[in-house]
Structures are given as structure tokens and as C-alpha cells.
């Protein structure tokens, strides 16, 4: 049972590292600017957003993502 918990922790840390890399890659592709308002994206305010809702596609694909500032992403609701 303890091994399963450790395995889950390792999977989460891998996912986090992958998402950080994806976030930085998408931010570079967009010239470090928010896709909606054009504000400069920093480590603190960048969030990735699905351009086609996850509930529809059931997949996360880097080509279906955009980098938004936290304000624009939260505004979408």
C-alpha cells in the first residue's frame, strides 16, 4: 500500500514538471504575451487554457492550448 502512495507522488511530480515545461514553451511561442490582452506573461501570472474545452475533447494537446494571464483566464469563467 505504501508503494502505491509513493508511485502516485512520483507521477504527480512528473506531471508538474511537464506542465511547467509546456507552460514555458507556449509562453515563448506567444512572445511572452497574453493571447487575449497582450500583457507581459511572468511565472506568477501565466496560465494555460484549452482553446477547445477539455469537456468536449477529453484530451490535452499542446497545439490546443494558449497562454493567458491569470486575469483573462479567470474572467472566462
Short mmCIF file of C-alpha atoms in Angstrom, two decimals, residues 31-62:
data_model
loop_
_atom_site.label_atom_id
_atom_site.label_comp_id
_atom_site.label_asym_id
_atom_site.label_seq_id
_atom_site.Cartn_x
_atom_site.Cartn_y
_atom_site.Cartn_z
CA UNK A 31 6.29 36.11 -27.42
CA UNK A 32 5.69 36.19 -23.64
CA UNK A 33 2.34 37.95 -24.16
CA UNK A 34 -1.21 37.01 -23.17
CA UNK A 35 -3.26 35.73 -26.12
CA UNK A 36 -6.26 37.86 -25.04
CA UNK A 37 -4.98 41.20 -23.74
CA UNK A 38 -1.28 41.22 -24.68
CA UNK A 39 0.04 41.80 -21.15
CA UNK A 40 3.56 40.50 -20.41
CA UNK A 41 3.42 36.94 -19.01
CA UNK A 42 5.56 36.10 -15.99
CA UNK A 43 5.96 32.90 -13.97
CA UNK A 44 3.45 34.24 -11.45
CA UNK A 45 0.63 35.22 -13.81
CA UNK A 46 0.78 32.69 -16.68
CA UNK A 47 -1.90 30.00 -17.04
CA UNK A 48 -2.55 27.57 -19.88
CA UNK A 49 -6.03 27.37 -21.34
CA UNK A 50 -7.68 24.90 -23.70
CA UNK A 51 -8.89 26.67 -26.85
CA UNK A 52 -11.43 23.86 -27.31
CA UNK A 53 -12.93 22.86 -23.96
CA UNK A 54 -11.48 19.77 -22.29
CA UNK A 55 -15.00 18.50 -21.58
CA UNK A 56 -15.54 18.25 -25.35
CA UNK A 57 -12.22 16.76 -26.49
CA UNK A 58 -11.25 14.81 -23.31
CA UNK A 59 -7.58 15.36 -24.26
CA UNK A 60 -4.87 17.86 -23.51
CA UNK A 61 -2.85 18.68 -26.59
CA UNK A 62 -0.19 21.39 -26.67
#
